[in-house]
Amino acid sequence: MAKTRRKKKRTHAVSEENTNGAKKNVKSSSNVPKTFVVKRGKLSHLVKSLTEDVRKIMEPNTASKLKDSKSNKLKDFINVAGPLGVSHFLLFSATENAKYLKICKTPRGPTLTFRIDKYSLERDVKKAQKNPKSRGKSFLNPALVVLNNFSTAGQESEKKLCALTFQNIFPAVNVKKAKLSSCKRVVLVDHDKETNLYRLRHFHVDAKPAKGDRKLRKMLKSREVPDMGRMADISEFFTGAASSPGSDSDVSDSEDDPKTKVQLAQDLDRVNKAKSTAKILLKELGPRLDLELVKVEEGACEGRVLFHQYVEKTVEEVKTQDELRAQKEQLKTKRRKEQEENVKRKEREKERKEREKPKKRPRLREKNDEEKNGDDDWPEEPAKEYKEGDVYEGDKKNKSKKKGGFGSSNKR
């Protein structure tokens, strides 16, 4: 039976509604902050793995497979950041004394330099847990940011700047349009006033139904069917007569705390539905970072120092530094203008030389005396005399040799 041609049911014509929606999505994506997590200088393998863990925190709005080499400079990343829409750089570097993290706002700063006091990798956090959380689909959406002990009243300017940078690294959340199913991770930044450290932690957010029996909630949450082969009745599963003591040890007593119970406004998953009470659970994913603010610079990793933790300068020293910086900038602009003028002058000279250059005319090649004499010395062929009765045979080269064929007589 012959095959019938498939009829087209879809068209490629784009409606006005779709185009308007696409434009809105482009505008919204341009406002989303994007980051580059980059290694600078010679680093140990532990710090290199720390950069990979920090890239996971910043997903999906980061270049998770960025390959940076030793030859790359900061200017290369800044030039690329504009077309790609990258708003922040996270630069890891190290010296003999300490390891540092720089958070830079592109393209004109400011830059915050933190000293890494302590850190733990993601694998170290998972090794300490009994049931570590797998990666799953929680990294498809950006993490939420929670700031603790960042009081605005009577706060210093550098601490306000730290709070703003930690907020602006991650995208803002629209409470009216946000979906609970997309809120799967949270980054907690706590400021310790005694030690003046910024503690960064990364958690996975999970929810469990609050009402009902514990074992029933556990059975609904997990996709595995419980083993009831040794039970005479299903009631033994809920009373716990057949189960061994401590079998439900993974459910802690802290779940009974009323502070952890929340009424859901939307459907979270197949178990937790809207207008139902659920218990919020946090599972640490890692890594851990304890940061100390050391320096604040005006530009992108260069410029006037606005704040320094250990160095204090007088007003006169600051003025002299500003004057030296202004002199350097003037000298730069002067040299740049001279270079541009020299390039234009060389181009003008090149054009002038090309115009003054005479046009080349083709010359005919003249014969030498030897060539002229050689033509006269060439021997002439004697003319062949023909007598009466002779037949002209023609040129030997143009003679056609017939070999056999119809009507030919080959006699030997």
PDB file of C-alpha atoms in Angstrom, residues 362-368 371:
ATOM      1  CA  PRO A 362      55.157  47.879 -20.274  1.00  0.00           C
ATOM      2  CA  ARG A 363      58.469  47.861 -22.206  1.00  0.00           C
ATOM      3  CA  LEU A 364      59.078  45.847 -25.361  1.00  0.00           C
ATOM      4  CA  ARG A 365      62.065  43.560 -25.299  1.00  0.00           C
ATOM      5  CA  GLU A 366      64.773  44.515 -27.820  1.00  0.00           C
ATOM      6  CA  LYS A 367      66.804  41.885 -29.622  1.00  0.00           C
ATOM      7  CA  ASN A 368      70.515  41.565 -29.020  1.00  0.00           C
ATOM      8  CA  GLU A 371      70.057  37.289 -32.044  1.00  0.00           C
TER       9      GLU A 371
END
